[in-house]
Coordinates of C-alpha atoms and ligand atoms in Angstrom, one line a residue:
Chain A
M1 CA 27.3 -4.9 94.4
D2 CA 29.3 -3.6 97.3
K3 CA 33.0 -4.3 96.5
M4 CA 34.0 -4.9 92.9
D5 CA 37.6 -3.7 93.0
N6 CA 39.9 -6.3 91.5
K7 CA 36.8 -8.4 90.7
V8 CA 35.7 -9.1 87.1
L9 CA 32.7 -11.1 88.0
K10 CA 30.5 -11.4 91.1
V11 CA 27.7 -14.0 91.2
E12 CA 25.4 -13.3 94.1
N13 CA 22.7 -15.7 95.5
L14 CA 22.1 -17.2 92.1
S15 CA 19.1 -19.6 91.9
I16 CA 17.3 -21.3 89.1
A17 CA 14.8 -24.2 89.1
F18 CA 13.5 -26.4 86.3
G19 CA 10.1 -27.6 87.4
G20 CA 10.7 -28.8 90.9
L21 CA 14.4 -29.4 90.4
K22 CA 16.7 -26.7 91.9
A23 CA 19.5 -26.8 89.4
V24 CA 21.3 -23.9 91.1
D25 CA 20.6 -23.0 94.6
N26 CA 21.6 -19.7 96.2
L27 CA 25.2 -19.8 94.8
S28 CA 27.6 -17.0 95.3
F29 CA 31.3 -16.7 94.1
D30 CA 33.5 -14.1 92.6
I31 CA 36.4 -14.0 90.2
D32 CA 39.5 -11.7 90.5
E33 CA 40.9 -9.9 87.5
G34 CA 43.5 -12.1 85.8
E35 CA 42.4 -15.2 87.7
I36 CA 41.9 -18.6 86.3
F37 CA 38.9 -19.9 88.2
G38 CA 37.6 -23.5 88.2
L39 CA 34.0 -24.6 88.7
I40 CA 33.8 -28.3 89.6
G41 CA 31.1 -30.8 90.7
P42 CA 29.7 -34.2 89.8
N43 CA 27.6 -34.8 86.7
G44 CA 24.4 -32.9 86.9
A45 CA 25.7 -30.6 89.7
G46 CA 24.5 -27.5 87.8
K47 CA 27.8 -26.2 86.4
T48 CA 26.6 -25.7 82.8
T49 CA 23.4 -24.1 84.2
V50 CA 25.5 -21.6 86.1
F51 CA 27.3 -20.7 82.8
N52 CA 23.9 -20.4 81.0
C53 CA 22.7 -18.1 83.7
I54 CA 25.8 -15.9 83.5
T55 CA 25.6 -15.6 79.7
Q56 CA 21.8 -15.1 79.9
F57 CA 20.9 -18.2 78.0
Y58 CA 18.7 -18.9 81.0
K59 CA 17.0 -16.2 83.1
P60 CA 17.8 -16.8 86.7
D61 CA 14.9 -17.0 89.2
E62 CA 16.9 -15.1 91.7
G63 CA 20.3 -13.5 92.2
D64 CA 22.5 -11.0 90.5
I65 CA 25.5 -11.3 88.2
Y66 CA 27.8 -8.3 88.3
F67 CA 30.4 -8.0 85.6
R68 CA 33.1 -5.4 85.0
T69 CA 32.7 -4.7 81.3
N70 CA 35.2 -3.6 78.6
T71 CA 34.7 0.0 79.6
G72 CA 35.5 -0.7 83.3
E73 CA 31.9 -0.1 84.4
V74 CA 30.1 -2.6 86.6
E75 CA 26.8 -3.9 85.2
N76 CA 24.3 -6.4 86.3
L77 CA 24.0 -8.9 83.5
V78 CA 20.6 -10.3 84.7
G79 CA 17.9 -9.3 82.2
K80 CA 20.2 -8.5 79.4
K81 CA 19.7 -10.1 76.0
T82 CA 21.8 -13.1 75.2
H83 CA 23.4 -11.5 72.2
E84 CA 24.3 -8.4 74.1
I85 CA 26.7 -10.3 76.4
I86 CA 29.7 -10.7 74.1
G87 CA 29.8 -7.0 73.4
K88 CA 30.4 -6.4 77.1
G89 CA 33.6 -8.5 77.1
L90 CA 32.3 -11.9 78.2
V91 CA 32.5 -14.8 75.8
R92 CA 31.9 -18.5 76.2
T93 CA 32.5 -21.9 74.6
F94 CA 30.1 -24.8 74.8
Q95 CA 30.2 -28.3 76.3
N96 CA 28.9 -29.8 73.1
I97 CA 31.0 -27.9 70.5
E98 CA 28.8 -25.4 68.6
L99 CA 30.6 -24.7 65.4
I100 CA 29.2 -24.3 61.9
R101 CA 29.9 -27.2 59.6
E102 CA 29.3 -25.4 56.4
L103 CA 31.8 -22.7 57.1
T104 CA 35.6 -23.0 56.9
V105 CA 37.8 -22.9 60.0
V106 CA 38.8 -19.3 59.5
E107 CA 35.2 -18.2 58.8
N108 CA 34.0 -19.9 62.0
I109 CA 36.5 -17.9 63.9
M110 CA 35.6 -14.6 62.2
V111 CA 32.1 -15.1 63.5
G112 CA 33.6 -14.5 66.9
A113 CA 34.1 -10.8 65.9
H114 CA 30.6 -10.4 64.5
V115 CA 29.7 -7.4 66.6
E116 CA 32.8 -5.6 65.4
F117 CA 31.6 -5.5 61.8
K118 CA 29.9 -2.2 61.0
A119 CA 29.5 -2.2 57.2
S120 CA 25.9 -1.7 56.1
L121 CA 24.0 -4.2 54.1
F122 CA 24.3 -2.1 51.0
N123 CA 28.0 -1.9 51.6
Q124 CA 28.2 -5.7 51.8
F125 CA 26.0 -6.3 48.8
F126 CA 28.5 -4.4 46.6
R127 CA 31.6 -5.3 48.6
L128 CA 32.6 -1.6 49.0
K129 CA 35.7 -0.3 50.7
K130 CA 34.5 -0.6 54.3
T131 CA 33.4 -4.3 53.8
R132 CA 36.7 -5.1 52.2
Q133 CA 38.7 -3.4 54.9
E134 CA 36.8 -5.0 57.8
E135 CA 37.0 -8.4 56.1
S136 CA 40.7 -8.3 55.6
R137 CA 41.4 -6.8 59.1
I138 CA 39.4 -9.4 60.9
R139 CA 40.5 -12.3 58.7
K140 CA 44.1 -11.4 59.5
R141 CA 43.4 -11.4 63.2
A142 CA 41.6 -14.8 62.9
E143 CA 44.6 -16.2 61.0
E144 CA 47.0 -14.9 63.7
I145 CA 45.1 -16.7 66.4
L146 CA 45.0 -19.8 64.3
D147 CA 48.7 -19.6 63.7
H148 CA 49.2 -19.3 67.5
M149 CA 47.3 -22.5 68.0
G150 CA 49.1 -24.3 65.2
L151 CA 46.0 -24.5 63.0
L152 CA 46.9 -22.2 60.2
S153 CA 47.4 -25.0 57.7
I154 CA 43.7 -26.0 58.0
K155 CA 42.2 -22.5 57.9
D156 CA 40.4 -22.9 54.6
M157 CA 39.1 -26.4 55.3
L158 CA 35.5 -26.9 56.3
V159 CA 34.9 -27.5 60.0
A160 CA 32.9 -30.7 59.2
G161 CA 35.2 -33.7 59.5
Q162 CA 37.9 -32.1 61.7
P163 CA 39.0 -34.2 64.6
Y164 CA 37.5 -33.5 68.0
G165 CA 40.6 -32.0 69.6
V166 CA 40.9 -29.6 66.7
L167 CA 37.2 -28.6 67.0
K168 CA 37.7 -27.8 70.7
K169 CA 40.7 -25.5 69.8
I170 CA 38.7 -23.8 67.0
E171 CA 35.9 -23.0 69.5
L172 CA 38.5 -21.5 71.9
A173 CA 40.0 -19.5 69.1
R174 CA 36.6 -18.1 68.2
A175 CA 36.2 -16.9 71.8
L176 CA 39.4 -14.9 71.6
M177 CA 38.5 -12.7 68.6
L178 CA 37.2 -9.7 70.6
D179 CA 39.9 -9.7 73.3
P180 CA 37.3 -10.5 76.1
K181 CA 37.8 -9.6 79.7
L182 CA 36.4 -12.9 80.8
I183 CA 36.3 -16.2 78.9
I184 CA 34.2 -19.0 80.2
L185 CA 35.0 -22.5 79.0
D186 CA 32.7 -25.5 79.5
E187 CA 34.8 -28.6 79.7
P188 CA 37.6 -27.5 77.3
A189 CA 39.6 -30.7 77.9
A190 CA 36.8 -33.2 77.6
G191 CA 37.6 -35.9 75.0
L192 CA 41.2 -34.7 74.6
N193 CA 44.1 -37.2 74.9
D194 CA 47.0 -36.5 77.3
S195 CA 49.2 -34.6 74.9
E196 CA 46.3 -32.5 73.6
T197 CA 45.4 -31.7 77.2
L198 CA 48.9 -30.6 77.9
S199 CA 49.0 -28.3 74.9
L200 CA 45.6 -26.9 76.0
V201 CA 47.0 -26.1 79.5
N202 CA 49.8 -24.1 77.9
I203 CA 47.4 -22.4 75.5
I204 CA 45.2 -21.3 78.3
K205 CA 48.1 -20.1 80.4
E206 CA 49.4 -18.1 77.4
I207 CA 46.0 -16.6 76.8
K208 CA 45.8 -15.4 80.4
M209 CA 49.3 -13.9 80.3
E210 CA 49.1 -12.3 76.9
R211 CA 45.5 -11.0 76.9
N212 CA 45.4 -10.0 80.4
C213 CA 42.0 -11.6 80.9
S214 CA 40.3 -13.9 83.4
I215 CA 39.2 -17.4 82.7
L216 CA 36.3 -19.3 84.3
L217 CA 36.3 -23.0 83.4
I218 CA 34.3 -26.2 84.1
E219 CA 36.3 -29.4 84.0
H220 CA 36.2 -32.9 85.3
D221 CA 39.8 -33.7 84.9
M222 CA 41.2 -32.9 88.3
K223 CA 44.8 -32.9 87.2
F224 CA 43.9 -30.3 84.6
V225 CA 42.0 -28.1 87.1
N226 CA 44.6 -28.3 89.9
G227 CA 47.5 -27.5 87.5
L228 CA 45.7 -24.5 86.0
C229 CA 43.4 -22.8 88.4
D230 CA 44.2 -20.2 91.0
R231 CA 41.0 -20.9 92.8
I232 CA 38.3 -23.5 92.6
C233 CA 34.6 -23.5 93.4
A234 CA 33.0 -26.9 94.1
I235 CA 29.3 -27.4 93.9
N236 CA 26.9 -30.3 94.3
F237 CA 23.1 -30.3 93.7
G238 CA 23.4 -26.6 92.7
K239 CA 24.7 -25.7 96.2
L240 CA 28.1 -24.4 97.1
L241 CA 30.4 -26.9 98.8
A242 CA 33.7 -24.9 99.1
I243 CA 35.8 -22.2 97.4
G244 CA 39.6 -22.2 97.7
T245 CA 42.9 -22.9 96.3
P246 CA 43.4 -26.3 94.7
E247 CA 45.1 -27.6 97.8
E248 CA 42.3 -26.4 100.0
I249 CA 39.7 -28.0 97.8
Q250 CA 41.6 -31.3 97.6
G251 CA 41.8 -31.3 101.4
N252 CA 38.1 -30.4 101.9
E253 CA 36.2 -33.2 103.4
Q254 CA 32.8 -32.3 101.9
V255 CA 34.3 -32.1 98.5
Q256 CA 35.9 -35.5 98.9
I257 CA 32.6 -37.0 99.9
A258 CA 30.6 -35.4 97.2
Y259 CA 32.9 -35.3 94.3
L260 CA 36.1 -37.2 94.7
G261 CA 34.4 -40.2 96.3
K262 CA 35.0 -41.3 99.8
E263 CA 37.0 -44.4 98.9
D264 CA 40.3 -42.5 98.1
D265 CA 41.1 -41.4 101.6
Chain B
M1 CA 47.8 -13.9 23.0
N2 CA 44.8 -14.5 25.2
S3 CA 46.8 -15.3 28.3
K4 CA 46.2 -11.8 29.7
L5 CA 42.5 -12.2 29.3
M6 CA 42.7 -15.7 30.8
N7 CA 44.6 -14.4 33.8
F8 CA 42.0 -11.6 34.3
Y9 CA 39.3 -14.2 34.1
K10 CA 41.0 -16.5 36.6
S11 CA 41.8 -13.8 39.1
H12 CA 38.4 -12.3 39.1
K13 CA 36.4 -15.4 39.7
P14 CA 33.5 -15.7 40.3
Y15 CA 32.6 -12.2 39.0
S16 CA 34.2 -13.0 35.6
Q17 CA 32.2 -16.2 35.4
F18 CA 29.0 -14.3 36.2
L19 CA 29.9 -11.8 33.5
L20 CA 30.6 -14.5 30.9
F21 CA 27.3 -16.1 31.8
G22 CA 25.6 -12.8 31.2
I23 CA 27.3 -12.3 27.9
I24 CA 26.4 -15.8 26.7
L25 CA 22.7 -15.3 27.8
S26 CA 22.7 -11.9 25.9
L27 CA 23.6 -13.7 22.7
L28 CA 20.2 -15.5 22.6
P29 CA 18.2 -12.7 20.9
L30 CA 20.9 -12.6 18.2
L31 CA 20.4 -16.3 17.6
V32 CA 16.7 -15.8 17.4
N33 CA 17.0 -13.0 14.9
L34 CA 19.4 -15.1 12.8
G35 CA 16.7 -17.8 12.8
L36 CA 19.0 -20.3 14.5
V37 CA 16.7 -20.9 17.4
K38 CA 12.9 -20.7 17.8
Y39 CA 11.2 -17.4 18.8
S40 CA 9.5 -19.1 21.8
L41 CA 12.8 -20.2 23.3
L42 CA 13.5 -16.6 24.3
T43 CA 10.3 -16.6 26.3
T44 CA 11.2 -19.8 28.0
V45 CA 14.7 -18.7 28.9
A46 CA 13.5 -15.3 30.1
S47 CA 11.1 -16.9 32.5
I48 CA 13.8 -19.3 33.7
L49 CA 16.0 -16.3 34.5
I50 CA 13.2 -14.5 36.3
Y51 CA 12.5 -17.6 38.4
S52 CA 16.3 -17.9 39.0
I53 CA 16.2 -14.4 40.6
V54 CA 13.3 -15.4 42.8
A55 CA 14.9 -18.7 43.7
L56 CA 18.2 -17.0 44.7
G57 CA 16.3 -15.0 47.3
L58 CA 14.6 -18.2 48.6
N59 CA 18.0 -19.9 48.7
L60 CA 19.3 -17.2 51.0
L61 CA 16.3 -17.8 53.2
L62 CA 16.3 -21.6 53.2
G63 CA 20.0 -22.5 52.6
Y64 CA 21.6 -19.8 54.7
S65 CA 19.0 -18.9 57.3
G66 CA 17.2 -22.2 57.5
L67 CA 13.8 -20.7 57.1
I68 CA 11.0 -21.7 54.8
S69 CA 8.6 -19.4 53.0
L70 CA 5.6 -20.7 51.1
G71 CA 4.6 -17.2 50.0
T72 CA 7.0 -16.8 47.2
A73 CA 4.3 -16.8 44.5
G74 CA 2.1 -14.3 46.4
F75 CA 4.9 -11.7 46.7
M76 CA 5.9 -12.2 43.1
G77 CA 2.3 -11.7 42.0
M78 CA 2.1 -8.6 44.2
G79 CA 5.1 -7.2 42.3
T80 CA 3.4 -7.8 39.0
Y81 CA 0.1 -6.1 39.9
L82 CA 1.9 -3.1 41.6
T83 CA 4.1 -2.4 38.7
A84 CA 1.2 -2.8 36.2
F85 CA -0.9 -0.4 38.2
I86 CA 1.8 2.2 38.6
T87 CA 3.0 2.2 35.0
A88 CA -0.2 1.3 33.0
D89 CA -2.9 2.9 35.2
L90 CA -1.0 5.8 36.8
G91 CA 1.4 6.4 33.9
L92 CA 4.4 6.8 36.2
P93 CA 7.9 5.9 35.2
F94 CA 9.2 2.3 35.2
E95 CA 12.0 3.1 37.6
L96 CA 9.6 4.5 40.2
A97 CA 7.3 1.5 39.7
L98 CA 10.3 -0.9 40.2
I99 CA 11.2 0.7 43.5
I100 CA 7.7 0.9 44.9
S101 CA 6.8 -2.6 43.6
V102 CA 9.8 -4.1 45.5
A103 CA 9.5 -1.9 48.6
V104 CA 5.8 -2.5 49.3
P105 CA 5.9 -6.3 49.2
M106 CA 9.1 -6.1 51.3
L107 CA 7.3 -4.1 53.9
I108 CA 4.5 -6.5 54.0
G109 CA 7.1 -9.3 54.3
V110 CA 8.7 -7.5 57.2
L111 CA 5.3 -7.2 59.0
T112 CA 4.6 -10.9 58.4
G113 CA 8.1 -11.7 59.8
L114 CA 7.7 -9.4 62.8
V115 CA 4.7 -11.4 64.0
S116 CA 5.8 -14.9 62.9
L117 CA 9.5 -15.0 63.4
R118 CA 9.6 -13.9 67.1
I119 CA 8.8 -17.3 68.4
E120 CA 10.0 -20.1 66.1
G121 CA 11.4 -20.2 62.6
Y122 CA 8.8 -22.5 61.2
Y123 CA 5.9 -20.2 62.0
L124 CA 7.1 -18.3 58.9
A125 CA 6.0 -21.1 56.6
I126 CA 2.5 -20.9 58.0
A127 CA 2.3 -17.2 58.0
T128 CA 3.6 -16.8 54.5
L129 CA 1.2 -19.5 53.3
A130 CA -1.7 -17.4 54.8
I131 CA -0.4 -14.1 53.3
S132 CA 0.0 -15.7 49.9
E133 CA -3.6 -16.9 49.9
I134 CA -4.8 -13.5 51.1
L135 CA -2.9 -11.8 48.4
R136 CA -4.4 -14.1 45.8
K137 CA -7.9 -13.3 47.1
V138 CA -7.0 -9.6 46.8
F139 CA -5.9 -10.2 43.1
V140 CA -9.4 -11.7 42.5
E141 CA -11.6 -9.5 44.5
F142 CA -10.2 -6.0 44.1
D143 CA -11.2 -6.1 40.5
F144 CA -11.5 -2.4 40.1
V145 CA -7.7 -2.3 39.9
T146 CA -6.8 -6.0 39.2
N147 CA -9.5 -6.8 36.7
G148 CA -10.3 -9.9 38.7
F149 CA -9.9 -13.2 36.8
S150 CA -9.5 -11.5 33.5
G151 CA -6.1 -10.2 34.5
K152 CA -4.1 -7.1 34.0
Q153 CA -1.8 -5.9 31.3
A154 CA 1.4 -3.8 31.1
Q155 CA 3.9 -2.8 28.4
Y156 CA 7.6 -3.3 27.9
P157 CA 9.5 -0.9 30.1
K158 CA 10.5 2.6 29.1
L159 CA 13.9 3.4 30.7
L160 CA 14.7 6.9 31.9
G161 CA 11.5 8.2 30.3
F162 CA 12.6 7.8 26.7
L163 CA 14.3 4.5 26.0
Q164 CA 11.5 2.3 25.0
L165 CA 12.6 -1.4 25.2
D166 CA 11.3 -4.1 22.9
R167 CA 11.1 -7.8 23.6
N168 CA 14.8 -8.3 23.2
G169 CA 15.7 -5.2 25.2
T170 CA 13.5 -6.4 28.1
Y171 CA 15.2 -9.8 27.9
I172 CA 18.6 -8.1 28.2
L173 CA 17.3 -6.1 31.2
I174 CA 16.3 -9.4 32.8
V175 CA 19.8 -10.8 32.2
F176 CA 21.3 -7.6 33.7
F177 CA 19.2 -8.0 36.9
L178 CA 20.0 -11.7 37.2
I179 CA 23.7 -11.0 37.0
L180 CA 23.3 -8.2 39.5
V181 CA 21.4 -10.4 41.9
M182 CA 24.1 -13.2 41.6
V183 CA 26.8 -10.7 42.4
M184 CA 24.9 -9.3 45.4
M185 CA 24.2 -12.8 46.7
H186 CA 27.8 -13.9 46.3
N187 CA 29.0 -10.8 48.1
L188 CA 26.5 -11.0 50.9
V189 CA 27.0 -14.7 51.8
N190 CA 30.8 -14.0 51.9
S191 CA 30.5 -11.2 54.3
H192 CA 29.7 -10.9 58.0
T193 CA 25.9 -11.0 57.5
G194 CA 26.1 -14.1 55.4
R195 CA 28.2 -15.8 58.0
A196 CA 25.8 -14.7 60.7
L197 CA 22.9 -16.3 58.8
S198 CA 24.8 -19.6 58.4
T199 CA 25.7 -19.5 62.1
M200 CA 22.1 -19.0 63.3
R201 CA 21.0 -21.9 61.0
G202 CA 23.8 -24.1 62.3
S203 CA 23.6 -23.3 66.0
E204 CA 21.3 -20.7 67.6
A205 CA 23.3 -21.1 70.7
A206 CA 26.6 -20.1 69.0
A207 CA 24.8 -17.3 67.2
S208 CA 23.5 -15.7 70.4
A209 CA 26.8 -16.2 72.2
M210 CA 28.6 -14.5 69.3
G211 CA 26.3 -11.5 69.5
I212 CA 24.1 -12.3 66.5
N213 CA 20.6 -11.0 67.0
I214 CA 18.7 -14.0 65.6
Y215 CA 15.3 -12.2 65.3
R216 CA 16.9 -9.3 63.4
H217 CA 18.8 -11.6 61.0
R218 CA 15.8 -13.8 60.3
L219 CA 13.8 -10.7 59.4
L220 CA 16.6 -9.4 57.3
S221 CA 17.0 -12.5 55.2
F222 CA 13.2 -12.8 54.8
A223 CA 13.0 -9.2 53.7
I224 CA 15.7 -9.9 51.1
A225 CA 14.0 -13.0 49.8
V226 CA 10.7 -11.1 49.5
S227 CA 12.4 -8.3 47.6
F228 CA 13.9 -10.7 45.1
S229 CA 10.5 -12.3 44.6
A230 CA 8.9 -8.9 44.0
L231 CA 11.7 -8.0 41.6
G232 CA 11.1 -11.2 39.7
G233 CA 7.4 -10.2 39.6
V234 CA 8.2 -6.8 38.2
L235 CA 10.4 -8.2 35.5
Y236 CA 7.8 -10.9 34.7
M237 CA 5.1 -8.3 34.3
H238 CA 7.1 -6.2 31.8
F239 CA 8.2 -9.2 29.8
V240 CA 5.1 -11.3 29.7
K241 CA 2.9 -8.1 29.8
Y242 CA 0.1 -10.0 31.4
T243 CA -0.7 -11.2 34.9
Y244 CA -3.7 -13.0 36.4
P245 CA -4.6 -14.4 39.9
N246 CA -4.1 -18.1 39.1
A247 CA -0.5 -17.6 38.0
W248 CA 0.4 -17.0 41.7
I249 CA -0.7 -20.2 43.4
L250 CA 1.1 -22.4 46.0
M251 CA 2.3 -24.7 43.2
L252 CA 4.6 -22.0 41.9
S253 CA 6.0 -21.5 45.4
L254 CA 6.7 -25.2 45.7
N255 CA 8.3 -25.3 42.3
I256 CA 10.7 -22.6 43.4
L257 CA 11.5 -24.6 46.5
A258 CA 12.1 -27.5 44.1
V259 CA 14.6 -25.4 42.1
I260 CA 16.7 -25.1 45.2
V261 CA 16.4 -28.7 46.4
I262 CA 17.2 -30.0 42.9
G263 CA 19.8 -27.5 41.9
G264 CA 21.7 -26.9 45.1
V265 CA 21.1 -25.5 48.5
R266 CA 23.6 -22.7 49.4
S267 CA 24.8 -22.5 45.8
I268 CA 24.3 -19.7 43.3
S269 CA 25.2 -21.8 40.2
G270 CA 23.1 -24.6 41.6
T271 CA 20.1 -22.3 41.8
I272 CA 20.4 -21.4 38.2
L273 CA 20.9 -25.0 37.2
G274 CA 17.8 -25.9 39.2
A275 CA 15.7 -23.2 37.5
F276 CA 16.8 -24.5 34.1
I277 CA 15.7 -28.1 35.1
V278 CA 12.5 -27.3 36.8
F279 CA 11.2 -24.6 34.5
G280 CA 13.1 -25.5 31.3
V281 CA 13.1 -29.3 30.9
P282 CA 9.2 -29.6 30.9
D283 CA 8.9 -26.9 28.3
L284 CA 11.9 -27.6 26.1
I285 CA 12.1 -31.4 26.3
L286 CA 9.1 -33.2 27.9
K287 CA 6.5 -31.6 25.7
R288 CA 8.3 -32.6 22.6
L289 CA 8.6 -36.3 23.5
P290 CA 6.0 -38.7 22.0
I291 CA 3.4 -40.0 24.5
I292 CA 5.0 -38.3 27.5
G293 CA 4.4 -34.9 25.9
S294 CA 0.7 -35.5 25.8
I295 CA 0.4 -36.5 29.5
D296 CA -1.2 -33.8 31.6
G297 CA 1.0 -32.9 34.5
A298 CA 4.1 -34.7 33.1
A299 CA 6.1 -31.8 34.5
Y300 CA 4.9 -32.4 38.0
I301 CA 5.7 -36.1 37.8
F302 CA 9.1 -35.2 36.4
N303 CA 9.9 -32.8 39.2
G304 CA 8.6 -35.1 41.8
L305 CA 10.7 -38.0 40.7
L306 CA 13.7 -35.8 40.3
I307 CA 13.4 -34.4 43.8
I308 CA 13.3 -38.0 45.2
L309 CA 16.3 -39.0 43.1
V310 CA 18.3 -35.9 44.0
I311 CA 17.6 -36.4 47.7
L312 CA 18.7 -40.0 47.5
F313 CA 21.9 -39.4 45.5
Y314 CA 22.8 -35.7 45.8
P315 CA 21.3 -34.4 49.0
N316 CA 22.9 -31.0 48.5
G317 CA 21.7 -30.6 44.9
L318 CA 22.7 -31.7 41.4
I319 CA 25.3 -29.0 41.2
N320 CA 27.5 -31.3 43.3
M321 CA 27.6 -33.7 40.4
R322 CA 30.4 -31.6 39.0
F323 CA 32.7 -32.8 41.8
D324 CA 32.0 -36.4 40.8
I325 CA 32.4 -35.6 37.2
Q326 CA 35.8 -33.8 37.9
R327 CA 36.9 -36.8 40.0
N328 CA 36.0 -39.3 37.2
F329 CA 37.8 -37.1 34.6
R330 CA 40.9 -37.0 36.8
K331 CA 40.7 -40.8 37.2
L332 CA 40.4 -41.3 33.5
F333 CA 43.4 -39.0 32.9
K334 CA 45.4 -40.9 35.6
R335 CA 44.6 -44.1 34.0
G336 CA 45.7 -42.7 30.6
E337 CA 49.0 -41.5 32.1
D338 CA 49.6 -44.8 33.8
L339 CA 49.1 -46.6 30.5
N340 CA 51.4 -44.2 28.7
G341 CA 54.0 -44.3 31.5
Ligands
ATP1 N1 16.9 -26.5 80.1 C1 16.7 -27.4 81.1 N2 15.5 -27.9 81.4 C2 15.4 -28.8 82.4 N3 16.3 -29.2 83.2 C3 17.6 -28.8 83.0 C4 17.9 -27.8 81.9 N4 19.2 -27.6 81.9 C5 19.7 -28.3 82.9 N5 18.8 -29.0 83.5 C6 19.0 -29.9 84.7 O1 19.7 -29.2 85.6 C7 20.6 -30.1 86.3 C8 22.0 -29.5 86.1 O2 22.4 -29.7 84.8 P1 23.8 -29.1 84.2 O3 23.8 -29.3 82.8 O4 24.0 -27.7 84.7 O5 24.9 -30.0 84.9 P2 26.4 -30.1 84.8 O6 27.0 -29.8 86.2 O7 26.9 -29.2 83.7 O8 26.7 -31.6 84.4 P3 27.7 -32.3 83.5 O9 29.0 -32.4 84.2 O10 27.1 -33.6 83.2 O11 27.8 -31.4 82.3 C9 20.5 -31.4 85.6 O12 19.6 -32.2 86.5 C10 19.8 -31.1 84.3 O13 19.0 -32.2 83.9
MG2 MG1 27.7 -29.4 81.9

């Protein structure tokens, strides 16, 4: 883990295979503090698998994932338990929205601060002072985030039945609860219409400015990626194609061949 | 005049509702003493309340954590034998017996969970089924303490070493514990642990990503469910005053599952409603009907049919009928207003 100054995440020689298929193949990239970093590639390129390796949903076959945690220390995430990751300051969303239908919008978001709750079981059974304090403090924070996203009016509705664009925003809101150092978003704009996408771009920019965090995102919508990302990493068949600014990536021939299609020269 | 009381009632829901429910239940012994209802009704209602406590625990496990236990009856039975042994054989105080008879089954539950919950949730169903059968064998074979098939006896509880309860007093104690368990359940499911359980049931991926230790929370909810079963067993023992091995068979565990399915998954009031239907209707209504009353196993047929109907029409339990009823009432009122207007 030689140089980690200014870096929040450093992925080194990451590989994972499923059966004979190398889903990620010796991939390395790093993310600066405060950067919005895009990961692009055609369907099945291995993007979500990279996310799953970073967040320890999958255990990589090879490679290291160094992360500068909340406390400023650098830790290798490989081998950590999946549920330990969020406490270090790294939180994710999912490509196929993972929200809880039976809970209300605000309750879903409060789950994002689960690790912050310290009240004992006994304390919760009798709703003693500590439970009440934690509940109201964290509910208030959840409502502030909802307000910021213009969703305060639906806070007490069930998640089941909300439109797709709203669900995407709720998942993003849940990821903000603990003030993470790095947020990773798996296709945040998929399925959104133009105006929803535009508002999402603004929300993500605001998050970066106000929370002083870094963002790693996967997205197919090139306009979205180019307008938002400081740097982009393009992969295909699990292998690195190129890393660079949006202009560099657009101009890169290999990327054009693999991803953008040869025809639009 | 009563508006202050009404405001208090409204602003303290659902606790005030639970309290009111407890008060109404506590009136039953009075009605029996006045000769307004039959003596045996108290026994039926007491057992319904005991099964409600047990079913609330199972609802936490099934409805919130998405796990199934088939060992409910076994853990309940274990509670009965333990408390009978500690109070009747050892002569120790009821309070101590209560604590030990809840703690020991809980520990065994945790051990069962430790081995079965690590891999997949549904192993719990198999493991608890096995444990339950082992426990029943123990009830039969360890006859030097359990008296084998002849069963074991205990007395009404003596509180704090001097307050000897009678049948009515024990009934009130059961009501007290039911209301306590309802309050605890309500509080738990509305705090972070309850949300964590719902999250892991809805999406294990989301739960892990949000820092929820799935294994730990599965164990926790199972331990709570077992404790409530054992508590039910203790109360049963000191009310019925008699326990025997064949009271704790798989059929009872399934009936308690039926309570939840019929009454309402993830609902406290639904669980109580379900207990009244599953354990009350056969005793109070079916047996009194001509012809049907004389059919052996009418209760099973009734419960079976009811489960099918409920799954077809109210998949989340009969408690959701209240929304339909409210809606229809509102419609009626609307129509009334339209006609008037
Ligand atoms: N758990 C798994 N078991 C087996 N194969 C897997 C698993 N997860 C991913 N794969 C395979 O790895 C490859 C990469 O999948 P991945 O989901 O990472 O692609 P992606 O780049 O996110 O694609 P998309 O843009 O469609 O979301 C695919 O061939 C996929 O089938
Ligand atoms: Mg993907």
